[in-house]
Every structure is written in structure tokens, then in C-alpha cells.
mmCIF file of C-alpha atoms in Angstrom:
data_model
loop_
_atom_site.group_PDB
_atom_site.id
_atom_site.type_symbol
_atom_site.label_atom_id
_atom_site.label_comp_id
_atom_site.label_asym_id
_atom_site.label_seq_id
_atom_site.Cartn_x
_atom_site.Cartn_y
_atom_site.Cartn_z
ATOM 1 C CA UNK A 191 0.000 0.000 0.000
ATOM 2 C CA UNK A 192 1.284 3.470 -0.884
ATOM 3 C CA UNK A 193 2.344 5.788 1.903
ATOM 4 C CA UNK A 194 -0.184 8.549 2.567
ATOM 5 C CA UNK A 195 1.751 11.666 3.552
ATOM 6 C CA UNK A 196 -1.439 13.525 4.468
ATOM 7 C CA UNK A 197 -2.282 10.841 7.022
ATOM 8 C CA UNK A 198 1.219 11.180 8.469
ATOM 9 C CA UNK A 199 0.734 14.944 8.791
ATOM 10 C CA UNK A 200 -2.622 14.447 10.513
ATOM 11 C CA UNK A 201 -1.180 12.261 13.257
ATOM 12 C CA UNK A 202 -1.423 13.897 16.720
ATOM 13 C CA UNK A 203 2.304 14.480 17.000
ATOM 14 C CA UNK A 204 4.985 16.699 15.506
ATOM 15 C CA UNK A 205 5.979 15.437 12.067
ATOM 16 C CA UNK A 206 9.645 16.178 11.326
ATOM 17 C CA UNK A 207 10.652 17.122 7.795
ATOM 18 C CA UNK A 208 13.969 17.580 5.990
ATOM 19 C CA UNK A 209 13.843 20.599 3.678
ATOM 20 C CA UNK A 210 14.555 20.685 -0.070
ATOM 21 C CA UNK A 211 18.110 22.044 -0.085
ATOM 22 C CA UNK A 212 19.767 22.638 -3.430
ATOM 23 C CA UNK A 213 22.721 20.257 -3.902
ATOM 24 C CA UNK A 214 22.435 18.849 -0.386
ATOM 25 C CA UNK A 215 19.191 16.951 0.334
ATOM 26 C CA UNK A 216 20.054 14.171 -2.086
ATOM 27 C CA UNK A 217 19.667 10.443 -1.468
ATOM 28 C CA UNK A 218 22.792 10.049 0.652
ATOM 29 C CA UNK A 219 21.771 12.793 3.077
ATOM 30 C CA UNK A 220 18.144 11.648 3.139
ATOM 31 C CA UNK A 221 19.362 8.158 4.033
ATOM 32 C CA UNK A 222 21.343 9.643 6.923
ATOM 33 C CA UNK A 223 18.628 11.836 8.466
ATOM 34 C CA UNK A 224 16.058 9.039 8.260
ATOM 35 C CA UNK A 225 18.208 7.224 10.834
ATOM 36 C CA UNK A 226 17.630 10.117 13.261
ATOM 37 C CA UNK A 227 13.847 10.478 13.539
ATOM 38 C CA UNK A 228 13.217 12.445 10.344
ATOM 39 C CA UNK A 229 9.724 11.466 9.151
ATOM 40 C CA UNK A 230 9.545 12.969 5.644
ATOM 41 C CA UNK A 231 12.247 14.074 3.201
ATOM 42 C CA UNK A 232 12.171 16.376 0.190
ATOM 43 C CA UNK A 233 14.561 16.151 -2.737
ATOM 44 C CA UNK A 234 16.492 19.261 -3.750
ATOM 45 C CA UNK A 235 14.603 21.588 -6.089
ATOM 46 C CA UNK A 236 14.782 20.165 -9.630
ATOM 47 C CA UNK A 237 14.167 22.169 -12.805
ATOM 48 C CA UNK A 238 11.168 20.416 -14.338
ATOM 49 C CA UNK A 239 11.924 21.389 -17.932
ATOM 50 C CA UNK A 240 15.494 20.079 -17.754
ATOM 51 C CA UNK A 241 14.283 16.919 -16.052
ATOM 52 C CA UNK A 242 11.918 15.956 -18.865
ATOM 53 C CA UNK A 243 14.324 17.009 -21.617
ATOM 54 C CA UNK A 244 17.631 15.594 -20.433
ATOM 55 C CA UNK A 245 18.645 12.081 -19.432
ATOM 56 C CA UNK A 246 21.745 13.575 -17.857
ATOM 57 C CA UNK A 247 19.598 15.839 -15.684
ATOM 58 C CA UNK A 248 17.470 12.906 -14.579
ATOM 59 C CA UNK A 249 20.533 10.866 -13.660
ATOM 60 C CA UNK A 250 22.170 13.788 -11.846
ATOM 61 C CA UNK A 251 19.144 15.116 -10.017
ATOM 62 C CA UNK A 252 17.171 12.078 -8.903
ATOM 63 C CA UNK A 253 18.066 8.764 -7.313
ATOM 64 C CA UNK A 254 16.340 6.661 -4.685
ATOM 65 C CA UNK A 255 16.313 3.309 -2.921
ATOM 66 C CA UNK A 256 13.788 1.121 -1.122
ATOM 67 C CA UNK A 257 14.285 2.873 2.219
ATOM 68 C CA UNK A 258 13.893 6.359 0.773
ATOM 69 C CA UNK A 259 10.314 7.017 1.823
ATOM 70 C CA UNK A 260 8.168 8.962 2.476
ATOM 71 C CA UNK A 261 9.679 11.065 -0.312
ATOM 72 C CA UNK A 262 8.500 14.285 -1.939
ATOM 73 C CA UNK A 263 10.126 15.505 -5.146
ATOM 74 C CA UNK A 264 10.245 19.285 -5.430
ATOM 75 C CA UNK A 265 10.181 20.888 -8.863
ATOM 76 C CA UNK A 266 10.738 24.409 -10.132
ATOM 77 C CA UNK A 267 8.270 24.917 -12.964
ATOM 78 C CA UNK A 268 6.522 27.802 -14.667
ATOM 79 C CA UNK A 269 4.033 26.007 -16.903
ATOM 80 C CA UNK A 270 1.631 23.114 -16.508
ATOM 81 C CA UNK A 271 3.254 20.996 -19.219
ATOM 82 C CA UNK A 272 6.636 20.815 -17.479
ATOM 83 C CA UNK A 273 5.264 20.244 -13.986
ATOM 84 C CA UNK A 274 2.780 17.591 -15.049
ATOM 85 C CA UNK A 275 5.192 15.685 -17.263
ATOM 86 C CA UNK A 276 7.991 15.762 -14.713
ATOM 87 C CA UNK A 277 5.541 14.551 -12.069
ATOM 88 C CA UNK A 278 4.445 11.631 -14.227
ATOM 89 C CA UNK A 279 8.077 10.578 -14.640
ATOM 90 C CA UNK A 280 8.850 10.469 -10.912
ATOM 91 C CA UNK A 281 5.446 9.354 -9.605
ATOM 92 C CA UNK A 282 6.341 5.627 -9.538
ATOM 93 C CA UNK A 283 9.330 6.381 -7.304
ATOM 94 C CA UNK A 284 7.987 8.885 -4.752
ATOM 95 C CA UNK A 285 4.957 9.716 -2.637
ATOM 96 C CA UNK A 286 4.285 13.233 -3.865
ATOM 97 C CA UNK A 287 5.527 16.312 -5.684
ATOM 98 C CA UNK A 288 5.909 19.902 -4.577
ATOM 99 C CA UNK A 289 6.031 23.137 -6.575
ATOM 100 C CA UNK A 290 8.606 25.667 -5.387
ATOM 101 C CA UNK A 291 6.907 29.035 -4.854
ATOM 102 C CA UNK A 292 9.409 30.469 -2.428
ATOM 103 C CA UNK A 293 12.956 30.606 -3.808
ATOM 104 C CA UNK A 294 13.922 34.332 -3.732
ATOM 105 C CA UNK A 295 17.223 34.057 -5.594
ATOM 106 C CA UNK A 296 17.545 36.536 -8.434
ATOM 107 C CA UNK A 297 18.130 33.911 -11.115
ATOM 108 C CA UNK A 298 14.899 32.144 -10.109
ATOM 109 C CA UNK A 299 12.851 35.340 -10.130
ATOM 110 C CA UNK A 300 14.308 36.357 -13.500
ATOM 111 C CA UNK A 301 13.436 32.973 -15.015
ATOM 112 C CA UNK A 302 9.903 32.976 -13.592
ATOM 113 C CA UNK A 303 10.513 30.318 -10.938
ATOM 114 C CA UNK A 304 10.273 30.231 -7.162
ATOM 115 C CA UNK A 305 8.866 33.303 -5.433
ATOM 116 C CA UNK A 306 7.930 34.790 -8.803
ATOM 117 C CA UNK A 307 5.015 32.343 -8.793
ATOM 118 C CA UNK A 308 3.543 34.130 -5.776
ATOM 119 C CA UNK A 309 2.479 36.796 -8.261
ATOM 120 C CA UNK A 310 0.723 34.179 -10.412
ATOM 121 C CA UNK A 311 -1.899 32.441 -8.255
ATOM 122 C CA UNK A 312 -3.938 31.308 -11.265
ATOM 123 C CA UNK A 313 -0.919 29.533 -12.727
ATOM 124 C CA UNK A 314 -0.053 27.796 -9.452
ATOM 125 C CA UNK A 315 -3.717 26.843 -9.072
ATOM 126 C CA UNK A 316 -3.586 25.206 -12.490
ATOM 127 C CA UNK A 317 -0.319 23.412 -11.694
ATOM 128 C CA UNK A 318 -1.887 21.898 -8.577
ATOM 129 C CA UNK A 319 -5.222 21.144 -10.232
ATOM 130 C CA UNK A 320 -3.789 19.360 -13.256
ATOM 131 C CA UNK A 321 -1.558 17.045 -11.225
ATOM 132 C CA UNK A 322 -4.311 16.387 -8.704
ATOM 133 C CA UNK A 323 -6.638 15.290 -11.491
ATOM 134 C CA UNK A 324 -4.057 13.200 -13.314
ATOM 135 C CA UNK A 325 -2.517 11.199 -10.462
ATOM 136 C CA UNK A 326 -4.813 9.608 -7.852
ATOM 137 C CA UNK A 327 -4.562 9.719 -4.075
ATOM 138 C CA UNK A 328 -2.686 9.023 -1.875
ATOM 139 C CA UNK A 329 -0.050 10.654 -4.113
ATOM 140 C CA UNK A 330 0.261 14.248 -2.904
ATOM 141 C CA UNK A 331 0.699 17.552 -4.702
ATOM 142 C CA UNK A 332 1.778 20.516 -2.612
ATOM 143 C CA UNK A 333 3.460 23.906 -2.699
ATOM 144 C CA UNK A 334 6.193 25.527 -0.638
ATOM 145 C CA UNK A 335 5.624 29.261 -0.303
ATOM 146 C CA UNK A 336 6.896 32.366 1.404
ATOM 147 C CA UNK A 337 4.762 35.075 2.988
ATOM 148 C CA UNK A 338 3.545 38.174 1.179
ATOM 149 C CA UNK A 339 4.148 41.461 2.960
ATOM 150 C CA UNK A 340 0.342 41.722 3.032
ATOM 151 C CA UNK A 341 -0.824 38.719 5.038
ATOM 152 C CA UNK A 342 -4.255 38.880 3.405
ATOM 153 C CA UNK A 343 -2.609 38.079 0.070
ATOM 154 C CA UNK A 344 -0.902 35.072 1.654
ATOM 155 C CA UNK A 345 -4.210 33.813 3.010
ATOM 156 C CA UNK A 346 -5.941 34.332 -0.330
ATOM 157 C CA UNK A 347 -3.108 32.501 -2.123
ATOM 158 C CA UNK A 348 -3.321 29.536 0.261
ATOM 159 C CA UNK A 349 -7.090 29.331 -0.059
ATOM 160 C CA UNK A 350 -6.806 29.278 -3.850
ATOM 161 C CA UNK A 351 -4.411 26.343 -3.674
ATOM 162 C CA UNK A 352 -6.617 24.602 -1.139
ATOM 163 C CA UNK A 353 -9.593 24.808 -3.497
ATOM 164 C CA UNK A 354 -7.421 23.600 -6.386
ATOM 165 C CA UNK A 355 -6.782 20.342 -4.540
ATOM 166 C CA UNK A 356 -3.448 20.876 -2.798
ATOM 167 C CA UNK A 357 -2.709 18.086 -0.336
ATOM 168 C CA UNK A 358 -0.815 20.319 2.082
ATOM 169 C CA UNK A 359 1.338 23.464 2.096
ATOM 170 C CA UNK A 360 4.744 24.351 3.488
ATOM 171 C CA UNK A 361 5.026 27.939 4.696
ATOM 172 C CA UNK A 362 8.448 29.538 5.137
ATOM 173 C CA UNK A 363 7.491 32.284 7.553
ATOM 174 C CA UNK A 364 9.521 35.004 5.863
ATOM 175 C CA UNK A 365 8.842 37.190 2.860
ATOM 176 C CA UNK A 366 11.043 36.815 -0.238
ATOM 177 C CA UNK A 367 12.856 39.999 0.817
ATOM 178 C CA UNK A 368 13.771 38.651 4.255
ATOM 179 C CA UNK A 369 16.988 36.754 4.862
ATOM 180 C CA UNK A 370 18.300 36.276 8.421
ATOM 181 C CA UNK A 371 15.557 38.179 10.231
ATOM 182 C CA UNK A 372 13.445 36.213 12.736
ATOM 183 C CA UNK A 373 10.469 34.417 11.211
ATOM 184 C CA UNK A 374 7.055 36.108 11.290
ATOM 185 C CA UNK A 375 5.319 33.761 13.712
ATOM 186 C CA UNK A 376 2.200 35.907 14.054
ATOM 187 C CA UNK A 377 1.453 35.846 10.352
ATOM 188 C CA UNK A 378 2.230 32.132 10.188
ATOM 189 C CA UNK A 379 -0.422 31.602 12.861
ATOM 190 C CA UNK A 380 -2.908 33.676 10.863
ATOM 191 C CA UNK A 381 -2.336 31.447 7.851
ATOM 192 C CA UNK A 382 -2.785 28.365 10.047
ATOM 193 C CA UNK A 383 -6.118 29.698 11.282
ATOM 194 C CA UNK A 384 -7.317 30.519 7.766
ATOM 195 C CA UNK A 385 -6.977 27.191 5.920
ATOM 196 C CA UNK A 386 -7.965 23.617 6.703
ATOM 197 C CA UNK A 387 -5.067 22.006 4.869
ATOM 198 C CA UNK A 388 -2.210 20.428 6.822
ATOM 199 C CA UNK A 389 0.641 22.939 7.106
ATOM 200 C CA UNK A 390 4.370 22.436 7.501
ATOM 201 C CA UNK A 391 6.091 25.333 9.296
ATOM 202 C CA UNK A 392 9.548 26.290 8.030
ATOM 203 C CA UNK A 393 12.098 28.712 9.447
ATOM 204 C CA UNK A 394 14.665 28.866 12.273
ATOM 205 C CA UNK A 395 14.445 25.184 13.243
ATOM 206 C CA UNK A 396 17.972 24.674 14.561
ATOM 207 C CA UNK A 397 17.356 22.236 17.405
ATOM 208 C CA UNK A 398 14.723 19.793 18.607
ATOM 209 C CA UNK A 399 13.677 22.347 21.200
ATOM 210 C CA UNK A 400 13.167 25.076 18.591
ATOM 211 C CA UNK A 401 11.228 22.589 16.443
ATOM 212 C CA UNK A 402 8.932 21.723 19.322
ATOM 213 C CA UNK A 403 8.418 25.390 20.165
ATOM 214 C CA UNK A 404 7.514 26.235 16.577
ATOM 215 C CA UNK A 405 5.154 23.266 16.420
ATOM 216 C CA UNK A 406 3.343 24.329 19.578
ATOM 217 C CA UNK A 407 3.273 28.069 18.919
ATOM 218 C CA UNK A 408 2.240 27.895 15.259
ATOM 219 C CA UNK A 409 -0.253 25.040 15.687
ATOM 220 C CA UNK A 410 1.013 23.647 12.381
ATOM 221 C CA UNK A 411 1.091 19.921 11.708
ATOM 222 C CA UNK A 412 4.808 19.565 11.016
ATOM 223 C CA UNK A 413 8.101 21.414 11.135
ATOM 224 C CA UNK A 414 10.817 21.575 8.492
ATOM 225 C CA UNK A 415 14.520 22.164 9.023
ATOM 226 C CA UNK A 416 17.177 23.252 6.497
ATOM 227 C CA UNK A 417 20.347 24.823 7.905
ATOM 228 C CA UNK A 418 19.832 23.211 11.299
ATOM 229 C CA UNK A 419 19.587 19.640 10.010
ATOM 230 C CA UNK A 420 22.442 20.185 7.563
ATOM 231 C CA UNK A 421 24.728 21.202 10.423
ATOM 232 C CA UNK A 422 23.361 18.478 12.680
ATOM 233 C CA UNK A 423 21.644 15.587 10.846
ATOM 234 C CA UNK A 424 20.688 14.103 14.240
ATOM 235 C CA UNK A 425 18.816 17.275 15.227
ATOM 236 C CA UNK A 426 15.387 15.616 15.342
ATOM 237 C CA UNK A 427 16.743 12.932 17.690
ATOM 238 C CA UNK A 428 17.558 15.608 20.256
ATOM 239 C CA UNK A 429 21.328 15.928 19.805
ATOM 240 C CA UNK A 430 22.656 19.451 20.294
ATOM 241 C CA UNK A 431 25.588 18.836 17.936
ATOM 242 C CA UNK A 432 26.381 16.121 15.419
ATOM 243 C CA UNK A 433 27.215 12.883 17.299
ATOM 244 C CA UNK A 434 30.206 10.837 16.174
ATOM 245 C CA UNK A 435 27.979 7.885 15.247
ATOM 246 C CA UNK A 436 26.280 10.177 12.725
ATOM 247 C CA UNK A 437 29.646 10.828 11.076
ATOM 248 C CA UNK A 438 30.288 7.083 11.119
ATOM 249 C CA UNK A 439 26.939 6.485 9.412
ATOM 250 C CA UNK A 440 27.782 9.103 6.780
ATOM 251 C CA UNK A 441 31.023 7.297 5.970
ATOM 252 C CA UNK A 442 29.168 3.994 5.703
ATOM 253 C CA UNK A 443 26.404 5.410 3.494
ATOM 254 C CA UNK A 444 28.790 7.167 1.121
ATOM 255 C CA UNK A 445 30.996 4.111 0.846
ATOM 256 C CA UNK A 446 27.968 2.198 -0.452
ATOM 257 C CA UNK A 447 26.159 4.849 -2.502
ATOM 258 C CA UNK A 448 28.478 6.481 -5.076
ATOM 259 C CA UNK A 449 29.086 10.051 -3.897
ATOM 260 C CA UNK A 450 31.092 12.841 -5.488
ATOM 261 C CA UNK A 451 33.883 14.138 -3.276
ATOM 262 C CA UNK A 452 32.506 17.681 -3.102
ATOM 263 C CA UNK A 453 29.221 16.365 -1.698
ATOM 264 C CA UNK A 454 30.936 13.904 0.656
ATOM 265 C CA UNK A 455 33.272 16.601 1.998
ATOM 266 C CA UNK A 456 30.831 19.511 2.198
ATOM 267 C CA UNK A 457 28.409 17.558 4.364
ATOM 268 C CA UNK A 458 31.235 16.728 6.755
ATOM 269 C CA UNK A 459 32.283 20.384 6.812
ATOM 270 C CA UNK A 460 28.781 21.264 8.026
ATOM 271 C CA UNK A 461 28.603 18.369 10.493
ATOM 272 C CA UNK A 462 31.961 19.192 12.094
ATOM 273 C CA UNK A 463 31.354 22.944 12.229
ATOM 274 C CA UNK A 464 30.470 22.970 15.934
ATOM 275 C CA UNK A 465 32.731 20.094 16.954
ATOM 276 C CA UNK A 466 36.201 20.854 15.665
ATOM 277 C CA UNK A 467 38.415 23.585 17.158
ATOM 278 C CA UNK A 468 38.886 26.458 14.708
ATOM 279 C CA UNK A 469 42.442 25.524 13.683
ATOM 280 C CA UNK A 470 41.481 21.908 12.971
ATOM 281 C CA UNK A 471 38.302 23.019 11.232
ATOM 282 C CA UNK A 472 40.172 25.289 8.830
ATOM 283 C CA UNK A 473 42.566 22.455 8.032
ATOM 284 C CA UNK A 474 39.769 19.950 7.485
ATOM 285 C CA UNK A 475 37.815 22.349 5.264
ATOM 286 C CA UNK A 476 40.851 22.740 2.994
ATOM 287 C CA UNK A 477 41.297 19.011 2.314
ATOM 288 C CA UNK A 478 41.178 18.176 -1.369
ATOM 289 C CA UNK A 479 40.499 14.441 -1.640
ATOM 290 C CA UNK A 480 38.657 11.610 0.064
ATOM 291 C CA UNK A 481 41.803 9.820 1.217
ATOM 292 C CA UNK A 482 42.911 12.901 3.148
ATOM 293 C CA UNK A 483 39.459 13.283 4.719
ATOM 294 C CA UNK A 484 39.378 9.655 5.819
ATOM 295 C CA UNK A 485 42.892 9.911 7.248
ATOM 296 C CA UNK A 486 41.905 13.004 9.247
ATOM 297 C CA UNK A 487 38.783 11.338 10.666
ATOM 298 C CA UNK A 488 40.699 8.184 11.567
ATOM 299 C CA UNK A 489 43.482 10.125 13.287
ATOM 300 C CA UNK A 490 41.140 12.538 15.068
ATOM 301 C CA UNK A 491 38.206 10.335 16.054
ATOM 302 C CA UNK A 492 39.235 6.763 15.251
ATOM 303 C CA UNK A 493 36.450 6.612 12.655
ATOM 304 C CA UNK A 494 36.667 4.841 9.315
ATOM 305 C CA UNK A 495 34.129 3.360 6.872
ATOM 306 C CA UNK A 496 32.655 0.065 8.033
ATOM 307 C CA UNK A 497 33.301 -2.639 5.473
ATOM 308 C CA UNK A 498 30.326 -4.591 6.812
ATOM 309 C CA UNK A 499 27.948 -1.644 6.590
ATOM 310 C CA UNK A 500 24.370 -2.050 5.439
ATOM 311 C CA UNK A 501 23.862 -2.031 1.690
ATOM 312 C CA UNK A 502 21.840 0.843 0.261
ATOM 313 C CA UNK A 503 21.103 -0.519 -3.198
ATOM 314 C CA UNK A 504 19.750 2.009 -5.677
ATOM 315 C CA UNK A 505 16.448 1.526 -7.459
ATOM 316 C CA UNK A 506 16.856 1.501 -11.219
ATOM 317 C CA UNK A 507 14.467 4.247 -12.285
ATOM 318 C CA UNK A 508 12.898 3.700 -15.700
ATOM 319 C CA UNK A 509 11.667 7.002 -17.085
ATOM 320 C CA UNK A 510 9.367 6.590 -20.073
ATOM 321 C CA UNK A 511 9.927 9.747 -22.094
ATOM 322 C CA UNK A 512 8.898 8.322 -25.478
ATOM 323 C CA UNK A 513 5.617 10.247 -25.483
ATOM 324 C CA UNK A 514 7.098 13.477 -24.136
ATOM 325 C CA UNK A 515 7.617 16.234 -26.657
ATOM 326 C CA UNK A 516 9.380 19.506 -26.114
ATOM 327 C CA UNK A 517 10.698 22.475 -27.966
ATOM 328 C CA UNK A 518 14.341 21.740 -28.724
ATOM 329 C CA UNK A 519 14.936 25.434 -29.264
ATOM 330 C CA UNK A 520 14.486 26.064 -25.555
ATOM 331 C CA UNK A 521 16.160 22.923 -24.276
ATOM 332 C CA UNK A 522 18.967 23.645 -21.868
ATOM 333 C CA UNK A 523 22.540 22.630 -22.479
ATOM 334 C CA UNK A 524 23.398 19.719 -20.176
ATOM 335 C CA UNK A 525 26.561 21.480 -19.065
ATOM 336 C CA UNK A 526 24.529 24.429 -17.802
ATOM 337 C CA UNK A 527 21.960 22.442 -15.811
ATOM 338 C CA UNK A 528 23.392 23.276 -12.425
ATOM 339 C CA UNK A 529 24.947 26.664 -13.002
ATOM 340 C CA UNK A 530 21.993 28.452 -11.401
ATOM 341 C CA UNK A 531 22.302 26.461 -8.187
ATOM 342 C CA UNK A 532 25.409 28.189 -6.905
ATOM 343 C CA UNK A 533 23.682 30.777 -4.739
ATOM 344 C CA UNK A 534 22.771 30.670 -1.083
ATOM 345 C CA UNK A 535 20.966 27.356 -0.573
ATOM 346 C CA UNK A 536 19.309 28.638 2.582
ATOM 347 C CA UNK A 537 17.359 31.449 0.975
ATOM 348 C CA UNK A 538 14.616 28.921 0.284
#
């Protein structure tokens, strides 16, 4: 039986969610956080048009295994065709899709993605409606949004999506113009009181305590963490900093699932941020290859990959694109697929 994410969100407890983080919330990291009480994971934001047009994009941007559930695939899309077709490709391998309506990066706004969609409620309504009517329950279709400066516009936007058939919404309680300012809890609570849909609250979840406080104060159904869980993947288990067994698990996972060095190393840089003394941290951050990283971890903590670690076999995803047509004139060059993802991953 398929997993029903809505039923999970309706359970009388705090549901814990790993955010869609560009370049970082990929299969390896999702596998790690699921070992530490994370209930639902999102993929990184994926450009829907590139995904349906390019085999290379599909291979680079999406992978999964049997333990990778519940899973929501987040897409950036600006027309129904791309969102619907990309959804149909991934539907056999996930439990729902999400449309990004919150990314405030300039490239996204310029291209008509992310927070630019907040100005186009009719389009987002159609995106939700078309997927909802094409793929049956319990598969979910949702949106991740930011707040308008005018809270009444936020409420109206959410109600439009609710009527269109959205399964749930994730609300980052900042406007697109806000960066490191505290979240707007009061307006988040107004949104909660104005719609019947399950809501995931996002913003400033940096510890289990802050997650529980946001859950209680907002009255939302779930909480989502981005920066906090990246720095401490065991956050939802109550650890104040990354425990050494979490680092051990990361070594085991990445020794089984093929992982590029930059991904392998960057996650460790985040995990060790609050553990290593500054001098050691600067040295570790400058390491240039996996052998050097493993040597450092062995010398410093006595940690090395476990040769008898659990296998995390990948699912071979078969994407039937034979009936998909697209305009080759607007197809993106494979080499440019990720060039727009080099900004601040935490702005969304």
C-alpha cells in the first residue's frame, strides 16, 4: 500500500521534515537523516523542464532506494506541461511532488521560478489542479511558499491552492525579501487559522527544542529544518551537535552509494562545524580528496568506513519519455543544468 503523507501529517504528534536544499538533500543525506527520527524528506529543487528534456539531468538530479520514503520531489516549474510531465516521470518512485513558490534568488525570479510564482496564483492553481486530477490519491501535490508582505494576500493565495486540490502546504514564515531576520510567527499563525489544509512550518528550526516550540506556537502539523539539520543531521533525535555515530553512518552510506567528493566533503564540513576547534576546522575544510578526509577522521576520532555496513542498493528508475515532446529550441545545455544552483541554498 502506498504511503499517505497527508495521514502522516494528521497524526497527533509533531511530524519532522527535511527541507529541499539545493545540492544537499540528495539520497545520501536523506538516508542519513532518516536514521535520526526524520519522518519525511524532500529532494532538492529540480528544474522540471530540464528533467523531462535531459537524461543527464534525470541521472544527476534524482536517485532513490527502497528505504527512501516517504519522499516528496520538489520541482521548479513555470508552466503546466513541465510540472505535469515531470511529475508523471517520478510518480512511480515517490509519494508526492511539490512546486517551489518560495525561492527568492535573483536567477529564479528572472526565469519565472520560485517566489515569482507568488504573483501568479492562477498559474499555481492550475499546476496543482492538473496534477491532482491526473494522479490519484494518496499521491500528494503541494506547494512551498513564502509570505507576502500583506498577510491577506498570503491567506488568499493559500485558499486558492486549497480549493485547487493541494494536499498540504509548506510555509516559510519570511517574505522573499527577508533573509536572516526572525520568522514572522504571528502571520504564520494567521495562515494556520485561515486554511484547513495540513501545514508544515519552516524557518529557524535549529534544534529539537526550537522545532517543538515552533510546532506548539504555530499550531502547524509539522516542522521543516534546512540549515539546522544540515549542520546536525541528528537534530530531530535531540542531539545538540552532530554525534560521532552520525559521522560514522555518513562514511558507511557514502561508501555504499556512489558520492562525489565535493558532496561527501561539504556535508562533513557542516557536520563538524560545531565540533572541531577552529584551527582543525580550517585544516579539514581545505582538504582536497577523500583519502585525506578519511585519514583526518581516523586520526582525530578513530572513525573509518565500516566494510560490513548495510547495503543501500539504488532503485533503477525507468523514465518513459517516449511520449514526451518539447521544444528543442528552448532545451537547456546539459553542461549548464546546475549553473543556477550556486547561490545561497538557505534562501529557500
